[in-house]
């Protein structure tokens, strides 16, 4: 059998490349394989926090990495093992030099006092139908922090501008109320600080640090998972802020009801304020985002290029901006407009391939979701639940799979294409006003992944 120490060292080498230096140091240092038997590798960890964090956030990465190096490993377990705390290593002259070189970059983008990025302001936030409710709520909070929408909970997929908006609230409050103390932090850093406070017997310092602010913004709350101690401290911190009418803001990639392991008492607290989602931008919003970014960069790109980019890069705003940056960079390098073929080559890796799903499969999946008979979709019935499911099928076939209106009508019982267009527009309008429908749509989309 392969030596477990050597096996884990090989894995740690890969994991160190896959995660940030801070995460590696916090979660993977002082771990080892304590035993390997019957296809299960048992990872020894220093405390309950690390165990929870590895289980919730890094389990897939750990298992995948172990399986790459050992065909015998099919499962992973975690167990708490005590380690002696080693004295701090002396920092070498070379390391000090490296650290010092990083500082100016950090200074440029992050305010060390409050962790806010000064670039994230309302003025540079693009508002469209996909995020206008969240933006309106954010503005209301700035007008009266702690009174309107407290807590404020934003959820939505990766790269849709959640961090920009919640930090924008923080920066706007700082500008309007210079005496208010605002602090932004990720859930991961919050949990790390809590762990360190327990390990150094300074739990009170932790409480004092996080309860002195007027506005506390916590990003990526979905990672709280089953971390009982972190949830408990989050609950008490929340109560302290709420009872003293101080503003607390959260972001997540999921609605609180769908965060695995989140305690009911926290779900209830989050529901006391305002929960709002940010969905994927539509074509018009994507085009507006590109035009605004161009104005910021003070460069001109042809409408043809912008319209093509907005049409093929859907979903994440981050990927949209990345594609535009590549086009701008190439344009500046050549000091002239680049051709459409060059544009297509530059951004082809950011274009998500359309899912290879048949119309019949879409009907089957959505019928299953609504728990209705699949054959009823094709019938001329006006039963409310059937009509709604049918309209959702039409919307997804058009929006997600770009199927033509006539073909959709033909496949769904020979309906006229104007009926399909009406259904598509109805769902599109309903999504703007009904957050529950947006949640429903995201759940259905999740069934296609």
Coordinates of C-alpha atoms in Angstrom, one line a residue:
X1 CA 0.0 0.0 0.0
X2 CA 1.2 3.5 -0.8
X3 CA 2.7 5.4 2.1
X4 CA -0.1 7.7 3.4
X5 CA 2.3 10.5 4.4
X6 CA 3.8 10.6 0.9
X7 CA 0.3 10.3 -0.6
X8 CA -1.0 13.3 1.4
X9 CA 2.1 15.4 0.5
X10 CA 1.4 14.8 -3.2
X11 CA -2.2 15.8 -2.7
X12 CA -1.3 18.9 -0.7
X13 CA 1.1 20.0 -3.5
X14 CA -1.9 20.0 -5.9
X15 CA -4.3 21.6 -3.5
X16 CA -1.8 24.4 -2.8
X17 CA -2.0 25.2 -6.5
X18 CA -5.8 25.1 -6.5
X19 CA -6.6 27.4 -3.6
X20 CA -5.3 30.7 -2.4
X21 CA -2.3 31.0 -0.2
X22 CA -4.4 32.2 2.7
X23 CA -6.9 29.4 2.4
X24 CA -4.2 26.8 2.1
X25 CA -2.5 28.1 5.2
X26 CA -5.8 28.3 7.2
X27 CA -7.4 25.1 6.3
X28 CA -4.8 22.6 5.1
X29 CA -1.8 23.2 7.3
X30 CA -1.6 20.7 10.2
X31 CA -3.7 18.1 8.3
X32 CA -2.5 14.6 7.5
X33 CA -3.9 11.2 6.6
X34 CA -4.2 9.3 9.9
X35 CA -5.3 6.0 8.3
X36 CA -6.4 4.5 5.0
X37 CA -8.5 1.3 5.0
X38 CA -11.4 -0.2 3.0
X39 CA -11.2 2.5 0.4
X40 CA -11.6 5.3 2.9
X41 CA -8.9 7.9 3.6
X42 CA -9.2 9.5 7.1
X43 CA -7.9 13.1 7.2
X44 CA -6.7 14.3 10.6
X45 CA -7.6 18.0 11.3
X46 CA -6.8 20.2 14.2
X47 CA -10.3 21.2 15.3
X48 CA -14.0 21.2 14.6
X49 CA -14.0 24.4 12.5
X50 CA -11.5 23.0 10.1
X51 CA -13.4 19.8 9.9
X52 CA -16.6 21.5 9.1
X53 CA -15.0 23.8 6.6
X54 CA -13.2 21.0 4.7
X55 CA -16.4 19.0 4.6
X56 CA -18.5 21.8 3.3
X57 CA -16.2 23.6 0.9
X58 CA -13.2 21.4 -0.1
X59 CA -14.5 17.9 0.2
X60 CA -14.9 17.4 -3.6
X61 CA -11.4 18.8 -4.2
X62 CA -9.9 16.6 -1.6
X63 CA -11.6 13.4 -2.8
X64 CA -10.8 14.2 -6.5
X65 CA -7.1 14.9 -5.7
X66 CA -6.8 11.7 -3.6
X67 CA -8.3 9.6 -6.3
X68 CA -5.9 10.9 -8.8
X69 CA -3.0 9.6 -6.8
X70 CA -4.5 6.5 -5.3
X71 CA -6.9 4.1 -7.0
X72 CA -7.7 2.6 -3.7
X73 CA -9.4 5.7 -2.3
X74 CA -13.1 6.0 -2.9
X75 CA -14.2 8.0 0.1
X76 CA -12.9 10.5 2.7
X77 CA -13.6 11.0 6.4
X78 CA -12.4 13.7 8.7
X79 CA -11.3 13.3 12.4
X80 CA -10.0 15.8 14.9
X81 CA -6.3 15.3 15.9
X82 CA -4.4 17.4 18.3
X83 CA -1.3 19.2 17.2
X84 CA 1.2 21.2 19.1
X85 CA 1.2 24.8 18.1
X86 CA 4.5 25.6 16.5
X87 CA 6.2 28.9 17.3
X88 CA 6.1 31.4 14.5
X89 CA 8.8 31.0 11.9
X90 CA 11.1 33.8 11.4
X91 CA 10.4 35.7 8.2
X92 CA 13.4 35.7 5.9
X93 CA 14.7 38.8 4.2
X94 CA 13.5 37.4 0.9
X95 CA 10.0 36.8 2.2
X96 CA 9.8 40.3 3.8
X97 CA 10.9 41.7 0.4
X98 CA 8.1 39.7 -1.3
X99 CA 5.5 40.8 1.2
X100 CA 6.5 44.5 0.9
X101 CA 6.2 44.3 -2.9
X102 CA 2.6 43.2 -2.5
X103 CA 1.5 46.1 -0.3
X104 CA 1.2 48.9 -2.8
X105 CA -1.2 46.8 -5.0
X106 CA -3.3 46.1 -1.9
X107 CA -3.3 49.8 -1.0
X108 CA -4.6 50.7 -4.4
X109 CA -7.7 48.6 -4.3
X110 CA -8.8 47.9 -0.7
X111 CA -9.4 50.3 2.2
X112 CA -7.6 48.6 5.1
X113 CA -9.9 50.2 7.6
X114 CA -13.2 48.8 6.3
X115 CA -12.1 46.2 3.6
X116 CA -14.2 48.1 1.0
X117 CA -13.0 48.5 -2.6
X118 CA -13.4 52.2 -3.5
X119 CA -14.1 51.1 -7.1
X120 CA -17.5 49.5 -6.1
X121 CA -19.8 52.5 -6.1
X122 CA -23.4 53.0 -7.2
X123 CA -22.3 55.3 -10.1
X124 CA -20.5 52.4 -11.8
X125 CA -23.2 49.8 -11.1
X126 CA -25.3 49.1 -14.3
X127 CA -29.0 48.8 -13.5
X128 CA -31.4 46.8 -15.6
X129 CA -34.5 44.7 -15.2
X130 CA -32.4 41.9 -13.8
X131 CA -31.2 43.9 -10.7
X132 CA -33.4 47.0 -10.5
X133 CA -35.2 45.8 -7.3
X134 CA -32.0 45.0 -5.5
X135 CA -30.6 48.4 -6.5
X136 CA -33.6 50.3 -5.4
X137 CA -33.5 48.5 -2.0
X138 CA -29.8 49.3 -1.7
X139 CA -30.5 53.0 -2.3
X140 CA -33.3 53.0 0.4
X141 CA -30.8 51.5 2.9
X142 CA -28.4 54.3 2.3
X143 CA -31.1 56.9 2.9
X144 CA -31.8 55.4 6.3
X145 CA -29.4 52.7 7.4
X146 CA -30.8 50.2 10.0
X147 CA -34.4 51.3 9.4
X148 CA -35.3 50.1 6.0
X149 CA -34.7 46.5 4.9
X150 CA -32.7 45.3 7.9
X151 CA -31.2 42.8 7.3
X152 CA -30.7 43.1 3.5
X153 CA -30.0 39.8 1.9
X154 CA -29.0 39.6 -1.8
X155 CA -28.7 36.3 -3.6
X156 CA -27.9 35.2 -7.2
X157 CA -25.3 33.4 -9.3
X158 CA -21.6 34.0 -9.6
X159 CA -20.4 37.1 -11.3
X160 CA -23.7 39.0 -11.4
X161 CA -22.6 42.0 -9.3
X162 CA -23.6 41.1 -5.8
X163 CA -20.3 42.1 -4.2
X164 CA -20.3 45.3 -6.2
X165 CA -23.8 46.3 -4.9
X166 CA -23.2 45.4 -1.3
X167 CA -19.9 47.2 -1.2
X168 CA -21.6 50.1 -3.1
X169 CA -24.0 50.4 -0.1
X170 CA -21.0 50.5 2.2
X171 CA -19.2 53.1 0.2
X172 CA -22.3 55.3 -0.1
X173 CA -23.0 55.1 3.6
X174 CA -19.4 56.2 4.3
X175 CA -19.8 59.2 2.0
X176 CA -23.2 60.2 3.4
X177 CA -22.4 59.5 7.1
X178 CA -18.7 60.0 7.7
X179 CA -19.0 59.1 11.4
X180 CA -20.5 55.7 10.8
X181 CA -18.2 52.7 11.0
X182 CA -18.7 50.3 8.0
X183 CA -17.0 46.9 7.7
X184 CA -17.0 44.4 4.8
X185 CA -15.9 40.8 5.3
X186 CA -16.4 37.4 3.6
X187 CA -18.0 34.6 5.7
X188 CA -14.7 32.8 5.2
X189 CA -12.7 35.5 7.0
X190 CA -15.4 35.8 9.7
X191 CA -15.0 32.1 10.4
X192 CA -11.2 32.2 10.3
X193 CA -11.1 35.1 12.8
X194 CA -13.5 33.1 15.1
X195 CA -11.2 30.1 14.9
X196 CA -8.2 32.2 15.7
X197 CA -9.9 33.8 18.7
X198 CA -10.7 30.4 20.2
X199 CA -7.2 29.1 19.5
X200 CA -5.6 32.1 21.2
X201 CA -8.3 32.3 24.0
X202 CA -9.4 35.8 22.8
X203 CA -13.1 35.1 22.1
X204 CA -14.0 38.4 23.7
X205 CA -11.8 40.3 21.4
X206 CA -13.6 38.8 18.5
X207 CA -17.0 39.9 19.8
X208 CA -15.7 43.4 20.5
X209 CA -14.2 43.7 17.0
X210 CA -17.4 42.7 15.1
X211 CA -19.9 44.4 17.3
X212 CA -18.4 47.9 17.2
X213 CA -19.5 48.7 13.7
X214 CA -22.6 50.6 12.5
X215 CA -22.9 48.6 9.3
X216 CA -21.6 45.0 8.9
X217 CA -21.5 43.5 5.4
X218 CA -20.9 39.7 5.1
X219 CA -20.3 38.2 1.7
X220 CA -20.7 34.6 0.5
X221 CA -22.8 33.5 3.5
X222 CA -23.7 30.3 1.6
X223 CA -20.4 28.7 2.9
X224 CA -21.7 28.8 6.5
X225 CA -22.9 25.2 5.9
X226 CA -23.0 23.1 9.0
X227 CA -20.4 25.2 11.0
X228 CA -22.3 25.2 14.2
X229 CA -20.0 27.6 16.1
X230 CA -19.8 30.0 13.3
X231 CA -23.6 30.0 12.9
X232 CA -24.0 30.5 16.7
X233 CA -21.7 33.5 16.7
X234 CA -23.3 34.9 13.5
X235 CA -26.7 34.6 15.2
X236 CA -25.6 36.5 18.3
X237 CA -23.8 39.1 16.1
X238 CA -27.0 39.5 14.1
X239 CA -29.1 40.0 17.2
X240 CA -26.7 42.6 18.5
X241 CA -27.0 44.6 15.3
X242 CA -30.7 44.1 14.8
X243 CA -31.7 45.1 18.4
X244 CA -29.6 48.3 18.2
X245 CA -31.0 49.3 14.7
X246 CA -27.7 48.9 13.0
X247 CA -27.6 47.7 9.4
X248 CA -26.4 44.2 8.5
X249 CA -26.1 43.1 4.9
X250 CA -25.5 39.6 3.5
X251 CA -24.9 38.1 0.1
X252 CA -25.2 34.5 -1.0
X253 CA -25.4 32.4 -4.2
X254 CA -28.6 30.9 -2.9
X255 CA -31.8 31.9 -1.2
X256 CA -31.5 31.3 2.6
X257 CA -34.1 28.5 2.4
X258 CA -31.7 26.6 0.0
X259 CA -28.4 27.0 1.9
X260 CA -27.6 23.5 3.1
X261 CA -27.3 23.2 6.9
X262 CA -28.4 26.7 7.6
X263 CA -30.2 26.8 11.0
X264 CA -33.9 27.7 11.0
X265 CA -33.3 30.5 13.5
X266 CA -30.9 32.2 11.0
X267 CA -33.3 31.7 8.1
X268 CA -36.0 33.3 10.2
X269 CA -33.8 36.3 11.0
X270 CA -32.8 36.8 7.4
X271 CA -36.5 36.8 6.4
X272 CA -37.2 39.6 8.9
X273 CA -35.7 42.1 6.4
X274 CA -35.6 42.0 2.7
X275 CA -34.4 39.1 0.5
X276 CA -33.9 40.0 -3.1
X277 CA -32.3 38.2 -6.0
X278 CA -30.1 39.3 -8.9
X279 CA -30.7 37.3 -12.1
X280 CA -28.7 37.0 -15.3
X281 CA -28.8 40.2 -17.4
X282 CA -30.8 40.1 -20.6
X283 CA -29.3 41.1 -24.0
X284 CA -30.2 44.8 -23.7
X285 CA -28.6 45.0 -20.2
X286 CA -25.5 43.2 -21.4
X287 CA -25.2 45.7 -24.3
X288 CA -25.7 48.6 -21.8
X289 CA -23.0 47.2 -19.5
X290 CA -20.5 47.0 -22.5
X291 CA -21.2 50.5 -23.6
X292 CA -20.7 51.9 -20.0
X293 CA -17.4 50.0 -19.6
X294 CA -16.2 51.4 -22.9
X295 CA -17.0 55.0 -21.7
X296 CA -14.9 54.3 -18.6
X297 CA -12.0 53.0 -20.7
X298 CA -12.3 56.0 -23.0
X299 CA -12.1 53.9 -26.2
X300 CA -14.4 53.3 -29.1
X301 CA -15.4 49.8 -30.4
X302 CA -17.8 49.3 -33.2
X303 CA -21.5 48.5 -32.6
X304 CA -21.2 45.3 -34.5
X305 CA -18.5 44.0 -32.1
X306 CA -20.5 45.1 -29.0
X307 CA -23.7 43.6 -30.3
X308 CA -22.0 40.3 -31.1
X309 CA -20.3 40.1 -27.7
X310 CA -23.6 40.9 -25.9
X311 CA -25.4 38.2 -27.9
X312 CA -22.9 35.4 -27.3
X313 CA -21.7 36.1 -23.8
X314 CA -24.6 35.4 -21.5
X315 CA -24.8 34.8 -17.8
X316 CA -21.9 36.3 -15.8
X317 CA -21.2 40.0 -16.0
X318 CA -17.6 39.1 -15.0
X319 CA -17.2 37.0 -18.1
X320 CA -18.8 39.8 -20.2
X321 CA -16.3 42.3 -18.8
X322 CA -13.4 39.9 -19.3
X323 CA -14.3 39.4 -23.0
X324 CA -14.5 43.2 -23.5
X325 CA -11.2 43.7 -21.8
X326 CA -9.6 41.2 -24.2
X327 CA -11.1 43.1 -27.2
X328 CA -9.9 46.5 -25.8
X329 CA -6.4 45.2 -25.1
X330 CA -6.0 43.8 -28.6
X331 CA -7.4 47.0 -30.1
X332 CA -4.9 49.1 -28.2
X333 CA -2.0 46.8 -29.1
X334 CA -2.8 47.1 -32.8
X335 CA -3.9 50.7 -32.5
X336 CA -6.8 50.1 -34.8
X337 CA -10.2 48.3 -35.0
X338 CA -9.9 44.6 -35.0
X339 CA -11.9 42.4 -37.4
X340 CA -15.0 40.3 -36.4
X341 CA -13.0 37.1 -37.0
X342 CA -10.4 38.3 -34.6
X343 CA -13.1 39.2 -32.0
X344 CA -14.6 35.7 -32.4
X345 CA -11.2 34.1 -31.8
X346 CA -10.5 36.3 -28.8
X347 CA -13.7 35.5 -26.9
X348 CA -14.5 32.0 -28.1
X349 CA -13.4 30.4 -24.9
X350 CA -15.9 32.5 -22.9
X351 CA -18.9 31.4 -25.0
X352 CA -20.7 28.7 -23.2
X353 CA -21.8 25.9 -25.5
X354 CA -25.5 25.5 -25.8
X355 CA -26.6 22.5 -23.9
X356 CA -27.4 19.5 -26.1
X357 CA -30.9 18.8 -24.8
X358 CA -33.9 17.8 -27.0
X359 CA -37.2 19.5 -26.8
X360 CA -38.7 16.2 -25.5
X361 CA -36.2 16.2 -22.6
X362 CA -37.1 19.8 -21.7
X363 CA -40.8 18.8 -21.6
X364 CA -40.0 15.8 -19.5
X365 CA -37.8 17.6 -17.0
X366 CA -40.2 20.5 -16.5
X367 CA -43.2 18.2 -16.3
X368 CA -41.4 16.3 -13.6
X369 CA -40.6 19.5 -11.7
X370 CA -44.3 20.5 -11.6
X371 CA -45.4 16.9 -11.0
X372 CA -47.9 16.8 -13.9
X373 CA -48.5 14.3 -16.6
X374 CA -46.1 14.9 -19.5
X375 CA -48.8 14.2 -22.2
X376 CA -51.0 17.0 -20.8
X377 CA -48.5 19.6 -22.1
X378 CA -49.5 18.8 -25.7
X379 CA -53.3 18.8 -25.0
X380 CA -55.7 21.8 -25.5
X381 CA -56.4 22.2 -21.8
X382 CA -56.7 25.5 -20.0
X383 CA -56.0 24.0 -16.5
X384 CA -54.0 26.6 -14.7
X385 CA -51.1 24.4 -13.6
X386 CA -50.8 22.9 -17.1
X387 CA -50.8 26.4 -18.8
X388 CA -48.1 27.6 -16.4
X389 CA -45.8 24.6 -17.0
X390 CA -46.3 24.9 -20.7
X391 CA -45.4 28.6 -20.7
X392 CA -42.3 27.9 -18.6
X393 CA -41.3 25.2 -21.2
X394 CA -41.8 27.7 -24.0
X395 CA -39.8 30.4 -22.1
X396 CA -36.8 28.1 -21.4
X397 CA -36.7 26.6 -24.9
X398 CA -36.5 30.1 -26.3
X399 CA -34.3 31.8 -23.7
X400 CA -31.9 29.0 -22.8
X401 CA -31.8 26.9 -26.0
X402 CA -32.6 29.5 -28.7
X403 CA -35.3 27.4 -30.3
X404 CA -37.4 29.3 -32.9
X405 CA -40.9 30.3 -32.0
X406 CA -42.5 28.4 -34.9
X407 CA -40.6 25.2 -34.0
X408 CA -41.6 25.5 -30.3
X409 CA -45.3 25.9 -31.3
X410 CA -45.0 23.0 -33.8
X411 CA -43.5 20.6 -31.2
X412 CA -45.9 21.6 -28.4
X413 CA -49.2 20.4 -30.0
X414 CA -49.1 22.5 -33.2
X415 CA -49.6 25.9 -31.6
X416 CA -49.3 29.2 -33.5
X417 CA -46.0 31.0 -33.1
X418 CA -47.8 34.1 -31.8
X419 CA -49.1 32.0 -28.9
X420 CA -45.4 31.0 -28.1
X421 CA -44.3 34.7 -28.3
X422 CA -47.1 35.7 -25.9
X423 CA -46.1 33.0 -23.4
X424 CA -42.5 33.9 -23.6
X425 CA -43.2 37.6 -23.0
X426 CA -45.6 36.8 -20.1
X427 CA -43.0 34.8 -18.2
X428 CA -40.4 37.4 -18.9
X429 CA -42.6 40.1 -17.4
X430 CA -43.7 38.0 -14.5
X431 CA -40.0 37.3 -13.6
X432 CA -39.5 41.0 -13.1
X433 CA -42.2 41.2 -10.4
X434 CA -42.2 37.8 -8.9
X435 CA -39.1 36.7 -7.0
X436 CA -40.7 33.3 -6.3
X437 CA -41.0 32.7 -10.0
X438 CA -37.3 33.6 -10.4
X439 CA -36.4 31.1 -7.8
X440 CA -38.6 28.5 -9.5
X441 CA -36.8 29.1 -12.8
X442 CA -33.3 28.8 -11.3
X443 CA -34.3 25.5 -9.7
X444 CA -35.5 24.2 -13.1
X445 CA -32.3 25.3 -14.7
X446 CA -30.4 23.5 -12.1
X447 CA -32.1 20.2 -13.3
X448 CA -30.4 20.7 -16.7
X449 CA -26.8 20.8 -15.2

